[in-house]
Amino acid sequence: MNADNLLYEPPGPIARRRNRIISVIGVVLLFCFICAIGHRLEASGQFDAHRWKIFLHPGTLKFLFDGLMATLLAALISTVLAFSLAVPLALARLSNRLWVRTLAAGYIGCFRAVPLLLLILFTVILLPSLGLHWSALGYLILGMVLHHSAMTAEVVRAGILSLGRGQKEAALSIGMRDHQAMIWVVLPQALKLMLPALVSSVLAIVQDTSLGYIIPYEELLRRSQQISSFAPQSLLQSAFIVTVMYGFVSALLLALRRWIERRQSYESRGQRTKTAITEGNFGEPFEAAPGMQSGLRSATDRLSGRDQ
């Protein structure tokens, strides 16, 4: 048993056979379900050419593409601002000063508890009453930054706490101050470990931009509704195409997350192997041969004595 299967025992032959059977049954049932849905849609005429004709027009495709660019723009600005605010909030939650921790905890608890939709509506209603007349993009970004900075701050704090105290204590032992150890030693390592979780946060931000249709902000979902208003017979088709576009962006982010996880896993295995070789711990294959490690060490000792 090693660190990889300490909490998870690999399935045996019977379990693997059972998992394959369950997987095959699940795929068959899913295929039957999709076929049933397709049959009902065909019976209701949803696959008729006149319902899809509007999406073959270049103007419609450009209209949807502009909505996708507006979605990505709002997501990009919100991500940068939310992450920039989340890191100081996470550090404030870990501060030694009680009043700093209290303020940060109050901010995070407040904006995590409020639904994002209500937060966007609140900004649209409150800010104009204060004389702040922004564009729809500004209202959307403000609401998303307030919400996702609080959500991401907890992700950053969890990543910092996952390192343990050893890294910080080592930095303090060489003369660094507490804030220097946190900024220059702990935080870079924690950010590297939490990259997959941060990619998931970016994915959530991209999907939450669809709430901008209530402002209204001309993002992808809003453009889909406008197409449906112009061509009511293509309501389902418009929703399907927008879903595919959102799914494409989500698939890219999920692929990026899987790549980061695989790379981190590879680097972690390489580091463990290097540590085992350095410390003389050759792992489980040598444990299967009793006395082999002691024999290697005694041979090394004899060679060292001969050199002396």
mmCIF file of C-alpha atoms in Angstrom:
data_model
loop_
_atom_site.group_PDB
_atom_site.id
_atom_site.type_symbol
_atom_site.label_atom_id
_atom_site.label_comp_id
_atom_site.label_asym_id
_atom_site.label_seq_id
_atom_site.Cartn_x
_atom_site.Cartn_y
_atom_site.Cartn_z
ATOM 1 C CA MET A 1 0.000 0.000 0.000
ATOM 2 C CA ASN A 2 1.311 3.441 -0.902
ATOM 3 C CA ALA A 3 0.074 7.029 -0.770
ATOM 4 C CA ASP A 4 -1.901 6.626 -4.003
ATOM 5 C CA ASN A 5 -4.184 3.860 -2.718
ATOM 6 C CA LEU A 6 -4.142 4.647 0.984
ATOM 7 C CA LEU A 7 -7.762 5.803 0.910
ATOM 8 C CA TYR A 8 -8.829 3.855 -2.170
ATOM 9 C CA GLU A 9 -8.376 0.166 -2.809
ATOM 10 C CA PRO A 10 -8.129 -0.696 -6.525
ATOM 11 C CA PRO A 11 -10.984 -2.956 -7.695
ATOM 12 C CA GLY A 12 -10.279 -6.655 -8.133
ATOM 13 C CA PRO A 13 -11.254 -8.847 -11.118
ATOM 14 C CA ILE A 14 -14.828 -9.384 -9.927
ATOM 15 C CA ALA A 15 -15.345 -5.689 -9.198
ATOM 16 C CA ARG A 16 -13.913 -4.704 -12.588
ATOM 17 C CA ARG A 17 -16.227 -7.169 -14.335
ATOM 18 C CA ARG A 18 -19.202 -5.800 -12.403
ATOM 19 C CA ASN A 19 -18.217 -2.216 -13.240
ATOM 20 C CA ARG A 20 -17.987 -3.072 -16.939
ATOM 21 C CA ILE A 21 -21.445 -4.658 -16.884
ATOM 22 C CA ILE A 22 -22.932 -1.652 -15.099
ATOM 23 C CA SER A 23 -21.228 0.706 -17.555
ATOM 24 C CA VAL A 24 -22.589 -1.188 -20.563
ATOM 25 C CA ILE A 25 -26.094 -1.199 -19.113
ATOM 26 C CA GLY A 26 -25.846 2.530 -18.378
ATOM 27 C CA VAL A 27 -24.691 3.316 -21.930
ATOM 28 C CA VAL A 28 -27.528 1.237 -23.409
ATOM 29 C CA LEU A 29 -30.120 2.962 -21.233
ATOM 30 C CA LEU A 30 -28.723 6.392 -22.096
ATOM 31 C CA PHE A 31 -28.801 5.535 -25.800
ATOM 32 C CA CYS A 32 -32.417 4.385 -25.539
ATOM 33 C CA PHE A 33 -33.342 7.580 -23.682
ATOM 34 C CA ILE A 34 -31.716 9.752 -26.352
ATOM 35 C CA CYS A 35 -33.462 7.788 -29.101
ATOM 36 C CA ALA A 36 -36.821 8.256 -27.353
ATOM 37 C CA ILE A 37 -36.266 12.007 -27.100
ATOM 38 C CA GLY A 38 -35.198 12.164 -30.735
ATOM 39 C CA HIS A 39 -38.317 10.266 -31.795
ATOM 40 C CA ARG A 40 -40.579 12.668 -29.899
ATOM 41 C CA LEU A 41 -38.800 15.673 -31.425
ATOM 42 C CA GLU A 42 -39.101 14.162 -34.889
ATOM 43 C CA ALA A 43 -42.792 13.515 -34.347
ATOM 44 C CA SER A 44 -43.348 17.157 -33.354
ATOM 45 C CA GLY A 45 -41.446 18.442 -36.397
ATOM 46 C CA GLN A 46 -38.494 19.949 -34.528
ATOM 47 C CA PHE A 47 -36.075 18.633 -37.163
ATOM 48 C CA ASP A 48 -37.875 20.312 -40.066
ATOM 49 C CA ALA A 49 -35.629 22.400 -42.296
ATOM 50 C CA HIS A 50 -37.619 25.613 -41.929
ATOM 51 C CA ARG A 51 -36.906 25.671 -38.177
ATOM 52 C CA TRP A 52 -33.126 25.599 -38.768
ATOM 53 C CA LYS A 53 -33.002 27.787 -41.871
ATOM 54 C CA ILE A 54 -32.488 31.012 -39.940
ATOM 55 C CA PHE A 55 -29.228 29.714 -38.471
ATOM 56 C CA LEU A 56 -27.742 29.223 -41.924
ATOM 57 C CA HIS A 57 -27.864 32.970 -42.522
ATOM 58 C CA PRO A 58 -24.452 34.671 -42.014
ATOM 59 C CA GLY A 59 -26.080 37.544 -40.149
ATOM 60 C CA THR A 60 -27.539 35.174 -37.549
ATOM 61 C CA LEU A 61 -24.207 33.455 -37.013
ATOM 62 C CA LYS A 62 -22.449 36.801 -36.585
ATOM 63 C CA PHE A 63 -25.189 37.903 -34.189
ATOM 64 C CA LEU A 64 -24.594 34.834 -32.002
ATOM 65 C CA PHE A 65 -20.821 35.130 -32.299
ATOM 66 C CA ASP A 66 -20.958 38.735 -31.078
ATOM 67 C CA GLY A 67 -23.000 37.518 -28.113
ATOM 68 C CA LEU A 68 -20.366 34.890 -27.360
ATOM 69 C CA MET A 69 -17.637 37.559 -27.474
ATOM 70 C CA ALA A 70 -19.672 39.719 -25.087
ATOM 71 C CA THR A 71 -20.014 36.726 -22.747
ATOM 72 C CA LEU A 72 -16.273 36.052 -22.807
ATOM 73 C CA LEU A 73 -15.497 39.744 -22.272
ATOM 74 C CA ALA A 74 -17.683 39.921 -19.171
ATOM 75 C CA ALA A 75 -16.214 36.642 -17.907
ATOM 76 C CA LEU A 76 -12.624 37.798 -18.486
ATOM 77 C CA ILE A 77 -13.020 41.121 -16.680
ATOM 78 C CA SER A 78 -14.960 39.487 -13.838
ATOM 79 C CA THR A 79 -12.333 36.762 -13.454
ATOM 80 C CA VAL A 80 -9.427 39.205 -13.246
ATOM 81 C CA LEU A 81 -11.160 41.486 -10.741
ATOM 82 C CA ALA A 82 -12.632 38.649 -8.650
ATOM 83 C CA PHE A 83 -9.319 36.802 -8.369
ATOM 84 C CA SER A 84 -7.473 40.030 -7.594
ATOM 85 C CA LEU A 85 -9.869 40.651 -4.712
ATOM 86 C CA ALA A 86 -10.051 37.019 -3.570
ATOM 87 C CA VAL A 87 -6.353 36.702 -2.681
ATOM 88 C CA PRO A 88 -6.307 39.666 -0.230
ATOM 89 C CA LEU A 89 -9.579 38.429 1.255
ATOM 90 C CA ALA A 90 -8.113 34.971 1.827
ATOM 91 C CA LEU A 91 -5.010 36.464 3.434
ATOM 92 C CA ALA A 92 -7.217 38.660 5.599
ATOM 93 C CA ARG A 93 -9.153 35.583 6.747
ATOM 94 C CA LEU A 94 -5.834 34.115 7.924
ATOM 95 C CA SER A 95 -4.593 37.319 9.553
ATOM 96 C CA ASN A 96 -3.436 37.388 13.169
ATOM 97 C CA ARG A 97 -5.512 40.521 13.796
ATOM 98 C CA LEU A 98 -9.035 39.793 14.967
ATOM 99 C CA TRP A 99 -10.654 42.845 13.385
ATOM 100 C CA VAL A 100 -9.153 42.017 9.979
ATOM 101 C CA ARG A 101 -10.400 38.433 10.174
ATOM 102 C CA THR A 102 -13.825 39.644 11.257
ATOM 103 C CA LEU A 103 -14.200 42.104 8.373
ATOM 104 C CA ALA A 104 -13.054 39.547 5.807
ATOM 105 C CA ALA A 105 -15.336 36.863 7.236
ATOM 106 C CA GLY A 106 -18.275 39.279 7.178
ATOM 107 C CA TYR A 107 -17.667 40.189 3.519
ATOM 108 C CA ILE A 108 -17.280 36.564 2.451
ATOM 109 C CA GLY A 109 -20.253 35.346 4.445
ATOM 110 C CA CYS A 110 -22.499 38.135 3.171
ATOM 111 C CA PHE A 111 -21.803 37.843 -0.547
ATOM 112 C CA ARG A 112 -21.690 34.054 -0.522
ATOM 113 C CA ALA A 113 -25.146 33.959 1.058
ATOM 114 C CA VAL A 114 -26.816 36.324 -1.416
ATOM 115 C CA PRO A 115 -27.827 34.658 -4.724
ATOM 116 C CA LEU A 116 -25.990 36.128 -7.675
ATOM 117 C CA LEU A 117 -29.211 36.943 -9.522
ATOM 118 C CA LEU A 118 -30.475 39.076 -6.642
ATOM 119 C CA LEU A 119 -27.062 40.706 -6.297
ATOM 120 C CA ILE A 120 -27.119 41.775 -9.950
ATOM 121 C CA LEU A 121 -30.645 43.145 -9.586
ATOM 122 C CA PHE A 122 -29.618 44.978 -6.423
ATOM 123 C CA THR A 123 -26.732 46.712 -8.206
ATOM 124 C CA VAL A 124 -29.019 47.724 -11.091
ATOM 125 C CA ILE A 125 -31.554 49.262 -8.685
ATOM 126 C CA LEU A 126 -29.196 50.788 -6.103
ATOM 127 C CA LEU A 127 -26.434 52.335 -8.182
ATOM 128 C CA PRO A 128 -28.686 54.545 -10.376
ATOM 129 C CA SER A 129 -30.377 55.838 -7.215
ATOM 130 C CA LEU A 130 -26.912 56.940 -6.049
ATOM 131 C CA GLY A 131 -26.266 58.751 -9.313
ATOM 132 C CA LEU A 132 -24.061 56.023 -10.797
ATOM 133 C CA HIS A 133 -25.409 55.330 -14.271
ATOM 134 C CA TRP A 134 -23.287 52.537 -15.713
ATOM 135 C CA SER A 135 -23.657 50.327 -18.706
ATOM 136 C CA ALA A 136 -25.198 46.879 -18.412
ATOM 137 C CA LEU A 137 -21.714 45.381 -18.558
ATOM 138 C CA GLY A 138 -20.655 47.400 -15.515
ATOM 139 C CA TYR A 139 -23.646 46.267 -13.451
ATOM 140 C CA LEU A 140 -23.078 42.648 -14.404
ATOM 141 C CA ILE A 141 -19.363 42.760 -13.622
ATOM 142 C CA LEU A 142 -19.900 44.417 -10.252
ATOM 143 C CA GLY A 143 -22.393 41.802 -9.125
ATOM 144 C CA MET A 144 -20.238 38.934 -10.336
ATOM 145 C CA VAL A 145 -17.079 40.333 -8.766
ATOM 146 C CA LEU A 146 -18.741 40.736 -5.377
ATOM 147 C CA HIS A 147 -20.110 37.199 -5.472
ATOM 148 C CA HIS A 148 -17.220 35.293 -7.025
ATOM 149 C CA SER A 149 -14.511 37.095 -5.062
ATOM 150 C CA ALA A 150 -16.132 35.761 -1.891
ATOM 151 C CA MET A 151 -16.432 32.266 -3.364
ATOM 152 C CA THR A 152 -12.875 32.208 -4.684
ATOM 153 C CA ALA A 153 -11.462 33.595 -1.429
ATOM 154 C CA GLU A 154 -12.519 30.406 0.333
ATOM 155 C CA VAL A 155 -10.838 28.355 -2.392
ATOM 156 C CA VAL A 156 -7.600 30.290 -1.895
ATOM 157 C CA ARG A 157 -7.810 30.000 1.880
ATOM 158 C CA ALA A 158 -8.338 26.237 1.644
ATOM 159 C CA GLY A 159 -5.341 25.961 -0.687
ATOM 160 C CA ILE A 160 -3.133 27.858 1.760
ATOM 161 C CA LEU A 161 -4.245 25.727 4.697
ATOM 162 C CA SER A 162 -3.610 22.527 2.711
ATOM 163 C CA LEU A 163 0.147 23.204 2.767
ATOM 164 C CA GLY A 164 0.447 22.846 6.518
ATOM 165 C CA ARG A 165 2.681 24.926 8.768
ATOM 166 C CA GLY A 166 5.999 23.412 7.727
ATOM 167 C CA GLN A 167 6.563 25.742 4.758
ATOM 168 C CA LYS A 168 5.799 28.872 6.750
ATOM 169 C CA GLU A 169 7.870 27.793 9.741
ATOM 170 C CA ALA A 170 10.829 27.063 7.458
ATOM 171 C CA ALA A 171 10.558 30.563 5.991
ATOM 172 C CA LEU A 172 10.328 32.121 9.437
ATOM 173 C CA SER A 173 13.397 30.172 10.571
ATOM 174 C CA ILE A 174 15.583 31.898 7.948
ATOM 175 C CA GLY A 175 14.577 35.355 9.105
ATOM 176 C CA MET A 176 11.494 36.159 7.037
ATOM 177 C CA ARG A 177 8.649 38.031 8.630
ATOM 178 C CA ASP A 178 5.160 36.582 8.755
ATOM 179 C CA HIS A 179 3.811 38.508 5.761
ATOM 180 C CA GLN A 180 6.977 37.844 3.745
ATOM 181 C CA ALA A 181 6.710 34.104 4.373
ATOM 182 C CA MET A 182 3.067 34.145 3.314
ATOM 183 C CA ILE A 183 3.609 36.180 0.120
ATOM 184 C CA TRP A 184 6.907 34.733 -1.108
ATOM 185 C CA VAL A 185 6.810 31.128 0.134
ATOM 186 C CA VAL A 186 3.330 29.880 1.053
ATOM 187 C CA LEU A 187 1.103 31.683 -1.455
ATOM 188 C CA PRO A 188 2.989 30.701 -4.671
ATOM 189 C CA GLN A 189 2.937 27.025 -3.701
ATOM 190 C CA ALA A 190 -0.717 27.194 -2.685
ATOM 191 C CA LEU A 191 -1.721 28.887 -5.955
ATOM 192 C CA LYS A 192 0.026 26.144 -7.914
ATOM 193 C CA LEU A 193 -1.874 23.449 -6.013
ATOM 194 C CA MET A 194 -5.236 25.165 -6.405
ATOM 195 C CA LEU A 195 -4.986 25.787 -10.164
ATOM 196 C CA PRO A 196 -7.595 23.092 -11.013
ATOM 197 C CA ALA A 197 -10.026 24.622 -8.518
ATOM 198 C CA LEU A 198 -9.377 28.093 -9.944
ATOM 199 C CA VAL A 199 -10.148 26.817 -13.457
ATOM 200 C CA SER A 200 -13.449 25.516 -12.088
ATOM 201 C CA SER A 201 -14.105 28.986 -10.686
ATOM 202 C CA VAL A 202 -13.477 30.476 -14.130
ATOM 203 C CA LEU A 203 -15.956 27.994 -15.589
ATOM 204 C CA ALA A 204 -18.564 29.058 -13.028
ATOM 205 C CA ILE A 205 -17.989 32.715 -13.929
ATOM 206 C CA VAL A 206 -18.439 32.005 -17.648
ATOM 207 C CA GLN A 207 -21.700 30.189 -17.014
ATOM 208 C CA ASP A 208 -22.982 32.863 -14.620
ATOM 209 C CA THR A 209 -22.641 35.553 -17.273
ATOM 210 C CA SER A 210 -25.892 34.138 -18.683
ATOM 211 C CA LEU A 211 -27.663 35.940 -15.822
ATOM 212 C CA GLY A 212 -26.902 39.180 -17.634
ATOM 213 C CA TYR A 213 -30.012 38.671 -19.789
ATOM 214 C CA ILE A 214 -32.158 40.213 -17.029
ATOM 215 C CA ILE A 215 -30.369 43.620 -17.139
ATOM 216 C CA PRO A 216 -30.376 43.242 -20.216
ATOM 217 C CA TYR A 217 -26.771 42.715 -21.269
ATOM 218 C CA GLU A 218 -26.265 41.589 -24.852
ATOM 219 C CA GLU A 219 -24.592 38.276 -24.001
ATOM 220 C CA LEU A 220 -25.149 34.919 -25.651
ATOM 221 C CA LEU A 221 -28.391 33.929 -23.924
ATOM 222 C CA ARG A 222 -29.894 37.365 -24.549
ATOM 223 C CA ARG A 223 -29.052 37.075 -28.240
ATOM 224 C CA SER A 224 -30.710 33.643 -28.292
ATOM 225 C CA GLN A 225 -33.903 35.105 -26.845
ATOM 226 C CA GLN A 226 -33.909 37.853 -29.467
ATOM 227 C CA ILE A 227 -33.608 35.268 -32.234
ATOM 228 C CA SER A 228 -36.473 33.323 -30.691
ATOM 229 C CA SER A 229 -38.595 36.488 -30.627
ATOM 230 C CA PHE A 230 -37.876 37.094 -34.309
ATOM 231 C CA ALA A 231 -38.471 33.433 -35.265
ATOM 232 C CA PRO A 232 -40.769 31.798 -32.669
ATOM 233 C CA GLN A 233 -40.746 28.501 -34.542
ATOM 234 C CA SER A 234 -36.989 28.201 -33.807
ATOM 235 C CA LEU A 235 -37.184 28.558 -30.030
ATOM 236 C CA LEU A 236 -35.855 25.073 -29.247
ATOM 237 C CA GLN A 237 -33.273 25.246 -32.025
ATOM 238 C CA SER A 238 -31.939 28.554 -30.730
ATOM 239 C CA ALA A 239 -31.609 27.173 -27.203
ATOM 240 C CA PHE A 240 -29.852 24.084 -28.559
ATOM 241 C CA ILE A 241 -27.252 26.076 -30.506
ATOM 242 C CA VAL A 242 -26.523 28.345 -27.539
ATOM 243 C CA THR A 243 -26.160 25.267 -25.338
ATOM 244 C CA VAL A 244 -23.628 23.842 -27.783
ATOM 245 C CA MET A 245 -21.656 27.103 -27.722
ATOM 246 C CA TYR A 246 -21.614 27.194 -23.925
ATOM 247 C CA GLY A 247 -20.690 23.516 -23.916
ATOM 248 C CA PHE A 248 -17.752 24.139 -26.253
ATOM 249 C CA VAL A 249 -16.301 26.813 -23.968
ATOM 250 C CA SER A 250 -16.916 24.619 -20.907
ATOM 251 C CA ALA A 251 -15.251 21.639 -22.599
ATOM 252 C CA LEU A 252 -12.130 23.717 -23.288
ATOM 253 C CA LEU A 253 -11.903 24.796 -19.647
ATOM 254 C CA LEU A 254 -12.495 21.249 -18.393
ATOM 255 C CA ALA A 255 -9.790 19.959 -20.745
ATOM 256 C CA LEU A 256 -7.436 22.607 -19.341
ATOM 257 C CA ARG A 257 -8.260 21.490 -15.810
ATOM 258 C CA ARG A 258 -7.613 17.816 -16.639
ATOM 259 C CA TRP A 259 -4.295 18.736 -18.270
ATOM 260 C CA ILE A 260 -3.231 20.671 -15.176
ATOM 261 C CA GLU A 261 -4.243 17.794 -12.897
ATOM 262 C CA ARG A 262 -2.324 15.256 -14.993
ATOM 263 C CA ARG A 263 0.750 17.471 -15.051
ATOM 264 C CA GLN A 264 0.613 18.012 -11.299
ATOM 265 C CA SER A 265 0.157 14.276 -10.736
ATOM 266 C CA TYR A 266 3.159 13.541 -12.976
ATOM 267 C CA GLU A 267 5.317 16.090 -11.169
ATOM 268 C CA SER A 268 4.199 14.718 -7.794
ATOM 269 C CA ARG A 269 5.126 11.151 -8.776
ATOM 270 C CA GLY A 270 8.473 12.331 -10.081
ATOM 271 C CA GLN A 271 9.169 14.213 -6.863
ATOM 272 C CA ARG A 272 8.270 11.154 -4.745
ATOM 273 C CA THR A 273 10.533 8.954 -6.848
ATOM 274 C CA LYS A 274 13.401 11.417 -6.532
ATOM 275 C CA THR A 275 12.896 11.621 -2.779
ATOM 276 C CA ALA A 276 12.795 7.825 -2.448
ATOM 277 C CA ILE A 277 16.041 7.445 -4.415
ATOM 278 C CA THR A 278 17.733 10.186 -2.395
ATOM 279 C CA GLU A 279 16.694 8.667 0.930
ATOM 280 C CA GLY A 280 17.448 5.092 -0.132
ATOM 281 C CA ASN A 281 13.797 4.022 -0.025
ATOM 282 C CA PHE A 282 13.287 2.061 -3.232
ATOM 283 C CA GLY A 283 9.559 1.475 -2.742
ATOM 284 C CA GLU A 284 7.324 -1.524 -2.856
ATOM 285 C CA PRO A 285 9.029 -3.648 -5.568
ATOM 286 C CA PHE A 286 12.085 -4.064 -3.319
ATOM 287 C CA GLU A 287 9.959 -4.794 -0.283
ATOM 288 C CA ALA A 288 8.834 -8.000 -1.942
ATOM 289 C CA ALA A 289 12.407 -9.365 -1.664
ATOM 290 C CA PRO A 290 13.284 -9.685 2.059
ATOM 291 C CA GLY A 291 16.747 -8.482 2.969
ATOM 292 C CA MET A 292 17.461 -6.816 -0.392
ATOM 293 C CA GLN A 293 17.531 -3.284 1.002
ATOM 294 C CA SER A 294 19.734 -4.301 3.945
ATOM 295 C CA GLY A 295 22.031 -6.122 1.524
ATOM 296 C CA LEU A 296 22.327 -3.034 -0.674
ATOM 297 C CA ARG A 297 23.077 -0.848 2.334
ATOM 298 C CA SER A 298 25.734 -3.273 3.679
ATOM 299 C CA ALA A 299 27.372 -3.435 0.256
ATOM 300 C CA THR A 300 27.411 0.339 0.135
ATOM 301 C CA ASP A 301 28.966 0.479 3.601
ATOM 302 C CA ARG A 302 31.703 -2.002 2.607
ATOM 303 C CA LEU A 303 32.533 -0.007 -0.509
ATOM 304 C CA SER A 304 32.674 3.167 1.561
ATOM 305 C CA GLY A 305 35.034 1.495 4.059
ATOM 306 C CA ARG A 306 37.260 0.227 1.243
ATOM 307 C CA ASP A 307 37.540 3.728 -0.206
ATOM 308 C CA GLN A 308 38.568 5.077 3.170
#
